[in-house]
XYZ file of C-alpha atoms in Angstrom:
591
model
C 82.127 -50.488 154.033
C 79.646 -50.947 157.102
C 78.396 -54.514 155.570
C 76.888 -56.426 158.227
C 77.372 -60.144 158.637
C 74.223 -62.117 158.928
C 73.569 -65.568 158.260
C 72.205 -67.360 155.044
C 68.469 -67.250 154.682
C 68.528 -68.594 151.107
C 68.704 -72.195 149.760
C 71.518 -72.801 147.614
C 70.828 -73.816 144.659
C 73.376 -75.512 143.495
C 73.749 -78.758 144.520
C 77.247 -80.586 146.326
C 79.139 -83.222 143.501
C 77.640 -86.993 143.951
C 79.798 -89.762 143.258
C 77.802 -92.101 141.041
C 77.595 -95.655 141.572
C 78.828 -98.371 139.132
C 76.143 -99.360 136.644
C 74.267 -102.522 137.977
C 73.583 -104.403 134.675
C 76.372 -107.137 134.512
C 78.580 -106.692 131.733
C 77.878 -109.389 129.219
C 80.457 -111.822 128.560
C 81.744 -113.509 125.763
C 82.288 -117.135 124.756
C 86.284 -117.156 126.428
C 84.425 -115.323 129.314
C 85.710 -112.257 128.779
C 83.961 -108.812 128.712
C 82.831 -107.897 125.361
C 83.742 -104.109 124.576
C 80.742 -101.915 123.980
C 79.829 -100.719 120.578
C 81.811 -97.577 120.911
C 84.374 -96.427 118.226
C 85.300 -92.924 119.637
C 88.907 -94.079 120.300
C 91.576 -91.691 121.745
C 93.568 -91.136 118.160
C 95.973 -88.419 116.885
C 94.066 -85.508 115.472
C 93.221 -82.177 115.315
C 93.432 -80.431 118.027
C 95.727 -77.402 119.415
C 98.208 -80.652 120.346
C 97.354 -82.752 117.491
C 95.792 -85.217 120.146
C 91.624 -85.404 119.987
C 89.897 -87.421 122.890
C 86.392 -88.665 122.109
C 84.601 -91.560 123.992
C 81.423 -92.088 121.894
C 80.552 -92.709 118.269
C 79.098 -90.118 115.970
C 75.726 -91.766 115.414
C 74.658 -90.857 111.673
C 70.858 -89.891 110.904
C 69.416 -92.549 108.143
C 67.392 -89.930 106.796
C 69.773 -86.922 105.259
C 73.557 -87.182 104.982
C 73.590 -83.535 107.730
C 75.882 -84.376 110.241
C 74.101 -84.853 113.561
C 75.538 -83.073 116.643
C 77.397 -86.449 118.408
C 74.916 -88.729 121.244
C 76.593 -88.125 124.648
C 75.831 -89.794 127.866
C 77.431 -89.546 131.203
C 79.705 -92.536 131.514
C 81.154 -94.204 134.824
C 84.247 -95.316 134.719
C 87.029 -95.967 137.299
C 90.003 -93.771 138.320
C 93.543 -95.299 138.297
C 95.813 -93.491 140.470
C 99.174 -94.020 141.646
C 99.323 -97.161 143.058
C 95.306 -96.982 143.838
C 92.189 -97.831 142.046
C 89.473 -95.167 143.124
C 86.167 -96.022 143.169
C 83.911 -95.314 140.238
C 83.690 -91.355 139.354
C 81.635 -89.488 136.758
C 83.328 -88.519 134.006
C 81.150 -86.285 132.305
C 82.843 -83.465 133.904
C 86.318 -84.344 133.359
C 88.671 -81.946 132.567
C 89.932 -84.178 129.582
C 86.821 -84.599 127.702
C 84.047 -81.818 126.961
C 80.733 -81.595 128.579
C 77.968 -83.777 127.528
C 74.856 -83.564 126.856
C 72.321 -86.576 127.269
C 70.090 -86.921 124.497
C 67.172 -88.740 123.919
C 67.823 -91.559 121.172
C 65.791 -90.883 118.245
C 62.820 -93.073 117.433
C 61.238 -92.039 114.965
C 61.631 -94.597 111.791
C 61.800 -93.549 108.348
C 57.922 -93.715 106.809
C 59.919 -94.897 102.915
C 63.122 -96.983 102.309
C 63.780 -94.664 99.475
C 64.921 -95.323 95.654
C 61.338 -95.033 94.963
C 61.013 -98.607 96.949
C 58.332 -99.939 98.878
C 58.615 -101.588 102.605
C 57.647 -104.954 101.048
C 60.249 -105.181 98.370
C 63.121 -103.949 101.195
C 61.883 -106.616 103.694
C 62.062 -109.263 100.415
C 65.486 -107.826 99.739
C 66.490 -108.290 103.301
C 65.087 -111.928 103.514
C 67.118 -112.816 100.295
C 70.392 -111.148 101.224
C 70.119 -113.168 104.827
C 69.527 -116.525 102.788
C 70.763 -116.499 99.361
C 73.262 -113.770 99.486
C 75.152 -113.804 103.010
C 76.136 -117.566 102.991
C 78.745 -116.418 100.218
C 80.369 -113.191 102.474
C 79.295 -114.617 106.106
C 81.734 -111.347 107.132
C 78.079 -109.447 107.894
C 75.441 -111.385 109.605
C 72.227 -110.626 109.759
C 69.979 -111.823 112.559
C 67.211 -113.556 111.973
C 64.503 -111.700 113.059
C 66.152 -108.036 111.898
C 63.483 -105.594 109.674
C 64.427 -103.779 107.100
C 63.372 -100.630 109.132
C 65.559 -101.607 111.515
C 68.634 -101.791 109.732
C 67.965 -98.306 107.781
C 67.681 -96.967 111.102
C 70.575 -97.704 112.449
C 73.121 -98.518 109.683
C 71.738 -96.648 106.682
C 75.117 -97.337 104.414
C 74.200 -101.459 104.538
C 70.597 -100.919 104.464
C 71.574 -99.417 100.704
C 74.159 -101.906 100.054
C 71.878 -104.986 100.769
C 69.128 -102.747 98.471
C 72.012 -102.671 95.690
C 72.780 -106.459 95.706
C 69.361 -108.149 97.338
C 66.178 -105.857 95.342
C 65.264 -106.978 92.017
C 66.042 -103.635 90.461
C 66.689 -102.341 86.954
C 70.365 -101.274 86.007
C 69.318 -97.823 86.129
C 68.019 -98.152 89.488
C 70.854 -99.895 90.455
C 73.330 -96.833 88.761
C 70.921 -94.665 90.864
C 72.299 -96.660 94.664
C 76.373 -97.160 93.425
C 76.050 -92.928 93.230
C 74.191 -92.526 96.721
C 76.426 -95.439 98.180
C 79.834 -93.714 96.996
C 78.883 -89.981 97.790
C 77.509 -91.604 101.465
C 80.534 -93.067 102.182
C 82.910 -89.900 101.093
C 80.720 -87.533 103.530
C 80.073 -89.820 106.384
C 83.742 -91.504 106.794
C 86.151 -89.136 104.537
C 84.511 -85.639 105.229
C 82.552 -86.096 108.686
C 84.979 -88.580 109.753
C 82.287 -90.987 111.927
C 83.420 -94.396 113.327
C 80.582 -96.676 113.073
C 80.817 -100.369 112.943
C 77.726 -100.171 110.359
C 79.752 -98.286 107.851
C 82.206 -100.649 107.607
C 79.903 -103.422 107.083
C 78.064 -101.866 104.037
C 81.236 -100.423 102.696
C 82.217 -104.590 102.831
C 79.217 -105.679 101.130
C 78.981 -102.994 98.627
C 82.829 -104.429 97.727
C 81.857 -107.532 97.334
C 78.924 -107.342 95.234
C 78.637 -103.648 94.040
C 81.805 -103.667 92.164
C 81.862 -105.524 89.054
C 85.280 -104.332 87.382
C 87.328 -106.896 89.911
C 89.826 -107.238 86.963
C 90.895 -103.855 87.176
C 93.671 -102.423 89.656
C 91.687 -99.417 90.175
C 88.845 -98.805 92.007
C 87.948 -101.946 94.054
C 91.772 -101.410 95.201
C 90.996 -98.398 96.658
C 88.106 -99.154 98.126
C 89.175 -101.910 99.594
C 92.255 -99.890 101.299
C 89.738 -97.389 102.200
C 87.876 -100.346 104.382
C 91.151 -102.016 105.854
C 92.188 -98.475 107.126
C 88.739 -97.734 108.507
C 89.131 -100.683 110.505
C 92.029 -99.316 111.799
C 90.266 -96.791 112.818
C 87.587 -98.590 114.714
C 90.448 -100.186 116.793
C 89.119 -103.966 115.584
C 91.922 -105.026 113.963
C 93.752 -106.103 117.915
C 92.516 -107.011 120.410
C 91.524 -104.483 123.188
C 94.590 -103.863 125.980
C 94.387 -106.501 128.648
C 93.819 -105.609 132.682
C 97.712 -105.003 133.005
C 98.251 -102.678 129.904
C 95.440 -100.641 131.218
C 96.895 -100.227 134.849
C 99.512 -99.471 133.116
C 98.762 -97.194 130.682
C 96.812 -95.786 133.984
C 99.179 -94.781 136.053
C 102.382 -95.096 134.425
C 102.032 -93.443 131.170
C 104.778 -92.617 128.680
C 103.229 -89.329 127.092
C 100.549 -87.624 127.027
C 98.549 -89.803 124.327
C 99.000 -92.810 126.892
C 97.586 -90.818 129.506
C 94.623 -89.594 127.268
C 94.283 -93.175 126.085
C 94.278 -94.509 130.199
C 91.854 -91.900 130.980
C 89.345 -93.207 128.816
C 89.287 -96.284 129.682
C 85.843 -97.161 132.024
C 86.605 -100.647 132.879
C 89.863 -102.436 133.791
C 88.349 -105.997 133.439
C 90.026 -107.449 130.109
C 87.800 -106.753 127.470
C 87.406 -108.711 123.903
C 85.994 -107.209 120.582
C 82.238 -108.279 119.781
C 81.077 -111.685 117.238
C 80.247 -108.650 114.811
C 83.151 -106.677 114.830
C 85.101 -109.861 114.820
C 84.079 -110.392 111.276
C 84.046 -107.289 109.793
C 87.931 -107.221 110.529
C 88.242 -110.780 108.973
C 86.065 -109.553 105.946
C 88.439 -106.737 105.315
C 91.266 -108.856 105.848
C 90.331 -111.685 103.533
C 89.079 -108.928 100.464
C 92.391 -107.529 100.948
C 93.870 -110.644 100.645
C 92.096 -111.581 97.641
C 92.985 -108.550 96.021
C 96.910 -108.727 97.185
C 96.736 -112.573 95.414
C 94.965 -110.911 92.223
C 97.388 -108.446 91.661
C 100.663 -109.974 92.956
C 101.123 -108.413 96.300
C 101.979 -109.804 99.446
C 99.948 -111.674 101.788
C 97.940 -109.968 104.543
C 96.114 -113.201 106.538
C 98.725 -113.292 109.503
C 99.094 -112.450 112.485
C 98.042 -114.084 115.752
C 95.167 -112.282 116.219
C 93.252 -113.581 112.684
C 93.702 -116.901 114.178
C 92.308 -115.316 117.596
C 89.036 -114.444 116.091
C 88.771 -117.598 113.962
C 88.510 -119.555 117.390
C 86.438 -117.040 119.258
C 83.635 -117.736 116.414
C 83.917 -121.117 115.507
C 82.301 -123.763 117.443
C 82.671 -127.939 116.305
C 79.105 -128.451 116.478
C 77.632 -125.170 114.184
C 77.849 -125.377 110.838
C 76.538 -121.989 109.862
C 77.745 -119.207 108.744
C 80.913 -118.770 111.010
C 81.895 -122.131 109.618
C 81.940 -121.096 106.437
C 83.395 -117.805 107.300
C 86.554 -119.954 108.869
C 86.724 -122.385 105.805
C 87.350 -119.208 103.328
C 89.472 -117.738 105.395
C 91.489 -120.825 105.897
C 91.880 -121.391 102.236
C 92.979 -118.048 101.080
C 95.750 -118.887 103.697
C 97.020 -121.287 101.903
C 96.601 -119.001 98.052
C 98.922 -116.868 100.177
C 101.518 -119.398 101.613
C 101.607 -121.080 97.801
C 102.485 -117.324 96.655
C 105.001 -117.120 99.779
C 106.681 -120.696 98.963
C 106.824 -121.176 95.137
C 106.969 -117.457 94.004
C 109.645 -117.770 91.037
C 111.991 -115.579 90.311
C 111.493 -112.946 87.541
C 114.256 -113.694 84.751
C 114.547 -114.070 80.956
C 118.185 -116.072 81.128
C 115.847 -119.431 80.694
C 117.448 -120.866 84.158
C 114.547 -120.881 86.036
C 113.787 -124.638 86.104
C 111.785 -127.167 88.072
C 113.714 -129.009 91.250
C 112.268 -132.423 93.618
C 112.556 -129.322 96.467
C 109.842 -127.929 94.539
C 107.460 -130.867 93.921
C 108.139 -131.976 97.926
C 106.658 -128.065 98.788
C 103.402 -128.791 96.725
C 103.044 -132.312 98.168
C 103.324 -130.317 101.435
C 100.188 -128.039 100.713
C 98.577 -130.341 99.088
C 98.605 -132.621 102.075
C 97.149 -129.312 104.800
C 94.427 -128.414 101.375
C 92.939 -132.261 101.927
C 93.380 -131.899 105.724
C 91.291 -128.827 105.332
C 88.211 -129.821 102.583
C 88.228 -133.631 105.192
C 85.124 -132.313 107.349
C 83.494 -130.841 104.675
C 80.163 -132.937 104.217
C 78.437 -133.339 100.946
C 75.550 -132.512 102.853
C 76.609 -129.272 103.933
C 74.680 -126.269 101.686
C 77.986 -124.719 100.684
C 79.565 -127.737 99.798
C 79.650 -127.307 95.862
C 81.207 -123.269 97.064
C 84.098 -125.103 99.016
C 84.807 -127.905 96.512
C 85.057 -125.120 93.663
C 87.635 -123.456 96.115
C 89.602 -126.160 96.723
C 90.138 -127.426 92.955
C 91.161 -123.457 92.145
C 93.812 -123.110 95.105
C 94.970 -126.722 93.552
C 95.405 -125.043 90.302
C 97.312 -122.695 91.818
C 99.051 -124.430 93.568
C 100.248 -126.754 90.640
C 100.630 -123.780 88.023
C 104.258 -122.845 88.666
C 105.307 -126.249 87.654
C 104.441 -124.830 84.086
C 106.254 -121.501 84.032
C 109.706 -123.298 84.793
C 112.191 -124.834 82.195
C 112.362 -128.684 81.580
C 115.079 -130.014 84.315
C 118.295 -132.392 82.963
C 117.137 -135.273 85.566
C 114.395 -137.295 84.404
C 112.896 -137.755 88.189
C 112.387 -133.849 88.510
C 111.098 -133.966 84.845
C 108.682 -136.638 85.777
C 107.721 -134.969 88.757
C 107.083 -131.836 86.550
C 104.880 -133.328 84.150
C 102.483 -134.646 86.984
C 102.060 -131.545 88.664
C 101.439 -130.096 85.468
C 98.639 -132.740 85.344
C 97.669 -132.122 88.844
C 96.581 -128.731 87.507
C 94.997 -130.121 84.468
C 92.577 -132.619 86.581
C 91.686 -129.533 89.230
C 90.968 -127.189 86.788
C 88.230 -129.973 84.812
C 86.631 -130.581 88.139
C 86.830 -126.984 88.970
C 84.435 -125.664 85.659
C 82.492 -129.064 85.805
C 81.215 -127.541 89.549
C 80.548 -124.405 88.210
C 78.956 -125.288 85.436
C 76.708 -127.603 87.090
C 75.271 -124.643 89.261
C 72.780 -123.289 86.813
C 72.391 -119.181 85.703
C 70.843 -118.287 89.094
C 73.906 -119.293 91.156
C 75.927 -116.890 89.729
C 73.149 -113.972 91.258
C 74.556 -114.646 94.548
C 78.180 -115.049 93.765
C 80.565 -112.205 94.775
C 83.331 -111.072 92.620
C 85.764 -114.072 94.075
C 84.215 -116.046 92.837
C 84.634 -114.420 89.072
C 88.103 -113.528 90.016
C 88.780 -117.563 90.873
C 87.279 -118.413 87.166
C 89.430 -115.821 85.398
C 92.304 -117.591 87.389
C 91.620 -121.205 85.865
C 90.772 -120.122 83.033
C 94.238 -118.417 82.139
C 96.048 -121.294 84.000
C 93.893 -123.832 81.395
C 95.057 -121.950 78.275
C 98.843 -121.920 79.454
C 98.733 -125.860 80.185
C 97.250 -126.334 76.406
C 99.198 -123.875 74.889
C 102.748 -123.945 76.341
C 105.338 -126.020 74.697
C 107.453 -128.135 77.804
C 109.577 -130.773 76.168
C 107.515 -134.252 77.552
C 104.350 -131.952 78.118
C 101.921 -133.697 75.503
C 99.535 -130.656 74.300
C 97.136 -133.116 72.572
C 96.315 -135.367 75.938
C 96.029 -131.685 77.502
C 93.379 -130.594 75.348
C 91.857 -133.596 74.887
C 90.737 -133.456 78.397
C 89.790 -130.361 78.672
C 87.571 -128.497 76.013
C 88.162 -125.080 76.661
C 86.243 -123.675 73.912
C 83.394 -125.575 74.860
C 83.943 -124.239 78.564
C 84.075 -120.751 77.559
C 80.572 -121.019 75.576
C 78.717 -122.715 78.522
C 80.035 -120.009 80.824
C 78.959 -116.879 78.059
C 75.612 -119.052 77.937
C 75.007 -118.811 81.626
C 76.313 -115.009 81.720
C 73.726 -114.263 79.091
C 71.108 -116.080 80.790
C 71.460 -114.129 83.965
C 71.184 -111.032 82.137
C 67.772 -111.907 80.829
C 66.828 -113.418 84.404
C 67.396 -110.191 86.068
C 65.451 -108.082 83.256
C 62.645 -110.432 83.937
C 62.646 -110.790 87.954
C 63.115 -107.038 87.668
C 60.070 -106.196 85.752
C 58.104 -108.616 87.809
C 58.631 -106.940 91.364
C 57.628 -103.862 90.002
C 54.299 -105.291 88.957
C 53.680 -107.089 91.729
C 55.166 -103.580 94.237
C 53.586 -101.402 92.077
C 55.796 -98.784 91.433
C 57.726 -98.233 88.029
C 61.009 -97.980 87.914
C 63.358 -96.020 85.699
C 63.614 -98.117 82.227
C 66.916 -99.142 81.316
C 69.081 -96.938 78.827
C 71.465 -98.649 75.932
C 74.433 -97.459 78.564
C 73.298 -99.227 81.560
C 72.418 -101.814 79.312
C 76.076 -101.853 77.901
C 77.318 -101.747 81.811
C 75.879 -104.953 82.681
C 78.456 -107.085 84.235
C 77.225 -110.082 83.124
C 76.802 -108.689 79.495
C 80.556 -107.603 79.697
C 81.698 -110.826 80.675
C 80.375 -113.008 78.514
C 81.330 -110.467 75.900
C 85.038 -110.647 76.722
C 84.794 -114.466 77.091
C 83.418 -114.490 73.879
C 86.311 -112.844 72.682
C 88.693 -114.895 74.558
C 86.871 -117.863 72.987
C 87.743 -116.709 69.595
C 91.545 -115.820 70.635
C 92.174 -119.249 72.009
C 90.780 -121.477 69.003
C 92.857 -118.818 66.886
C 96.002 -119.931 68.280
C 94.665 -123.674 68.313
C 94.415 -123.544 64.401
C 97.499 -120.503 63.972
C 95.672 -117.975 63.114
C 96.160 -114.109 63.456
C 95.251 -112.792 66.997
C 91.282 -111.906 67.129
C 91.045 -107.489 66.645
C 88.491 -106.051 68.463
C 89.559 -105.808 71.762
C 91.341 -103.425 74.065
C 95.131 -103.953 75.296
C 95.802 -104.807 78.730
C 99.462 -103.392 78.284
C 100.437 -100.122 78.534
C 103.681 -101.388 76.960
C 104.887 -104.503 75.096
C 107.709 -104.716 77.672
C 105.609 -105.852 80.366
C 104.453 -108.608 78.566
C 107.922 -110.056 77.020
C 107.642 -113.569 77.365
C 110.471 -115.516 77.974
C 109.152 -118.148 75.251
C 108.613 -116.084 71.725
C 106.394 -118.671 70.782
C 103.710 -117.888 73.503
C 101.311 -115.351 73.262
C 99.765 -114.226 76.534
C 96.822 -112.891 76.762
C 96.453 -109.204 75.418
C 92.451 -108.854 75.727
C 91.699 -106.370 78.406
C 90.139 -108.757 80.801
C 93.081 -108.954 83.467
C 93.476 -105.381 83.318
C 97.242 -105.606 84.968
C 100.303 -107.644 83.914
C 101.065 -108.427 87.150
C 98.153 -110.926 87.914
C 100.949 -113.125 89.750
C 100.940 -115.423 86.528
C 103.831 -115.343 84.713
C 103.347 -116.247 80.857
């Protein structure tokens, strides 16, 4: 071709690979001294994918501004290569062949100039200031720090900014309809349709459960939601704890199948690793509202597990008594609501042999004795002491309950013993509604539903103990020291009072903000969740003193049965309660 050969007069201008050097920051370290795992929730998982395997290594970072999705934040990470029996230096993986090229971008900036919902800055930094003090001691599962801004946390986790807006702003109902819509469609796109895994999701899907969602009673949509958070969890890879230095060597160089290898290759450290303080109790705040509702509805327990007790220690600490200690104390409690289910679940029968043994009464003595051992460094000083004392007399009640739903034994020991647990019950639930009676209207603001859910409880336990006919079990003593009736009316008193509180506080930060607010129709009105519960207590009310004097039952209200069959009692003569307000049979009382 008569080409002649000649030497290069050009620069190249592409330049040879560099191997980049390990970051130089120190990893920061957690209270056992382990490395705490970055905020990333890109997991290797099964997906799509022409293999159904997807590899991903950062978080989709949502905008807090539109619900678009946002092309994903990629930086070039370092991480080291495990070979066969080597460990190669740091390379760059941002042109491995497993993962696609990535792009560095610039993080955004640029902070939204309005919180939205027709809100000013000043009533979303009050909102913030009250959900930190007045709210969050009741869920410590999400902390916020001290100095955080509201801009701040609509920034960068735009789901709790409008969850904390929900429960914290002094907003009218319609308002309030206005955030439940934005909050549910927000959290179909973002984790159902866009699939992100962000740690910020979770924790406004969490507080949205706890306080956004008055219908507890019913098996419906707090259930799923509540499912919906456990499994997201899942997702985020916080509910174990990250692979320690030998599962990743292994994982590194001896893999099983390809996932293992995809899951090895992503790993940029081989120092063991433990989750973060925050994502530590988001998985204990999904485990303990699944808990709760398991309990509620008669399911099994979901509080075990080694690595529950794992976080529990990571956070605590003997000398704070903040809001991990109170985190620990709930946790440890609803424990023990889920070993009394375990241990004295009775068998479902209508042949009238299900009757009370000494085995039985030993068991409660048992629980009782690790309940004290529990509430015995709980000081009367401590701000959440009237919360934990409440707690404690409800998981007595329910721990003393199934003495009632069991037939009279032959041997006057075990019949003895049956009576005083019966008691037992009787005395916890008075000291239980004394406490919560004693709070005032605005207490029950900052409650979230378990705490409704706990009074529903005692109050259905209090009408079986003064309306259930045990031979020995004196119904007049049992009513004497409890005045149900009178109960019910204080709580519909205090239910009504909060409604006109928030119509008031409501009206009042809109004057002082400025800004009007869309009025209130006679649906939202009718929606109020205080308004409905002091209208089914009221009805309740009138049920109960119409069995107390034999009367027909009260009309009005709808059935919580589908069928009469689910309610059959084993005793003709009892009449459980057929008003709605349980909204499932199976509410792990049997009448």
């Amino acid at each position: 071709m008569n080409i002649t050969c000649a030497p290069q007069t050009t620069k190249s201008l592409r330049r040879p690979r560099q191997v980049k050097p390990a970051s130089a920051v120190p990893a920061k370290r957690g209270q056992d001294g382990h490395l705490m795992r970055r905020a990333s929730y890109g997991h290797v998982l099964l997906g799509a994918g022409p293999y159904g395997l997807s590899g991903s290594t950062e978080s989709t970072i949502s905008s807090p501004a539109s619900i678009r999705r946002e092309s994903p934040s990629r930086t070039p990470t370092t991480a080291f290569s495990l070979t066969e029996g080597n460990l190669r230096g740091p390379v760059d993986q941002s042109n491995s062949p497993c993962c696609p090229p990535r792009l560095p971008q610039a993080p955004s900036t640029k902070k939204p100039s309005q919180p939205g919902f027709g809100l000013t800055w000043s009533q979303a930094e009050q909102a913030v200031y009250d959900f930190r003090t007045k709210f969050m001691p009741f869920f410590p599962f999400v902390v916020l720090d001290p100095d955080v801004s509201a801009q701040s946390i609509l920034a960068k986790k735009p789901l709790l900014f409008r969850s904390i807006m929900l429960v914290a702003a002094q907003l009218t109902l319609a308002k309030q309809r206005e955030i439940t819509k934005s909050i549910l469609a927000y959290v179909g796109h973002r984790l159902l349709m866009l699939e992100e895994r962000d740690l910020g999701l979770l924790q406004g899907l969490l507080v949205f459960i706890a306080w956004g969602e008055p219908d507890f009673y019913w098996d419906q949509r707090i259930t799923s939601l509540t499912y919906l958070a456990m499994g997201y969890a899942h997702n985020l890879a916080i509910t174990r704890p990250p692979p320690t230095m030998q599962q990743k060597l292994l994982l590194a160089i001896h893999p099983k199948d390809v996932k293992e290898a995809l899951i090895g290759h992503s790993f940029d450290s081989v120092l063991e690793e433990s989750h973060t303080p925050e994502e530590q109790r988001a998985f204990l705040g999904c485990q303990y509202l699944l808990s709760m509702n398991s309990s509620q509805f008669g399911r099994d327990g979901v509080l075990k597990g080694d690595y529950v007790n794992r976080c529990l220690n990571s956070l605590v600490r003997p000398t704070d008594f903040g809001a991990d200690f109170i985190l620990d104390k709930m946790i440890r409690f609803q424990q023990i609501v889920e070993q009394i289910s375990e241990k004295l679940a009775v068998p479902s029968n209508v042949d009238g042999t299900r009757v009370f043994t000494i085995s039985m009464s030993n068991e409660m003595q048992s629980i009782r004795n690790q309940l004290d051992q529990l509430f015995a460094n709980m000081a009367r000083e401590h701000r959440q002491f009237v919360l934990f004392w409440a707690i404690h007399n409800y998981v007595l009640v329910r721990l003393y309950l199934p003495a009632s739903n069991l037939s009279r034994p032959t041997d006057e020991v075990a019949a003895h013993h049956q009576r005083q647990c019966m008691l037992y019950c009787l005395q916890a639930a008075t000291s239980f509604f004394a406490t919560v009676l004693s709070m005032g209207p605005e207490a029950f603001v900052f409650r979230t539903f378990t705490s409704f859910s706990e009074m529903l409880f005692v109050l259905v336990a209090v009408s079986r103990l003064q309306l259930v006919e045990i031979e020995g079990w004196d119904l007049k003593e049992a009513r004497k020291m409890l005045d149900l009736a009178a109960t019910l009316q204080g709580l519909i008193s205090n239910f009504r009072s909060v409604v006109n509180l928030r119509k008031q506080r409501a009206a009042e930060a809109a004057g002082a903000a400025g800004v009007n607010l869309a009025p209130d129709t006679s649906d939202d009105e009718k929606n109020d969740r205080f308004l409905k519960y002091a209208t089914k207590l009221e009805w309740i009310k009138n049920w109960f003193e119409a069995q107390l004097s034999g009367g027909p039952a009260v009309p009005g209200e709808p059935q919580a049965g589908s069928g009469s069959s689910n309610w059959a009692p084993e005793n003709p003569a009892w009449n459980p309660f057929m008003f709605g307000f349980l909204g499932d049979p199976d509410w792990n009382i049997e009448f």
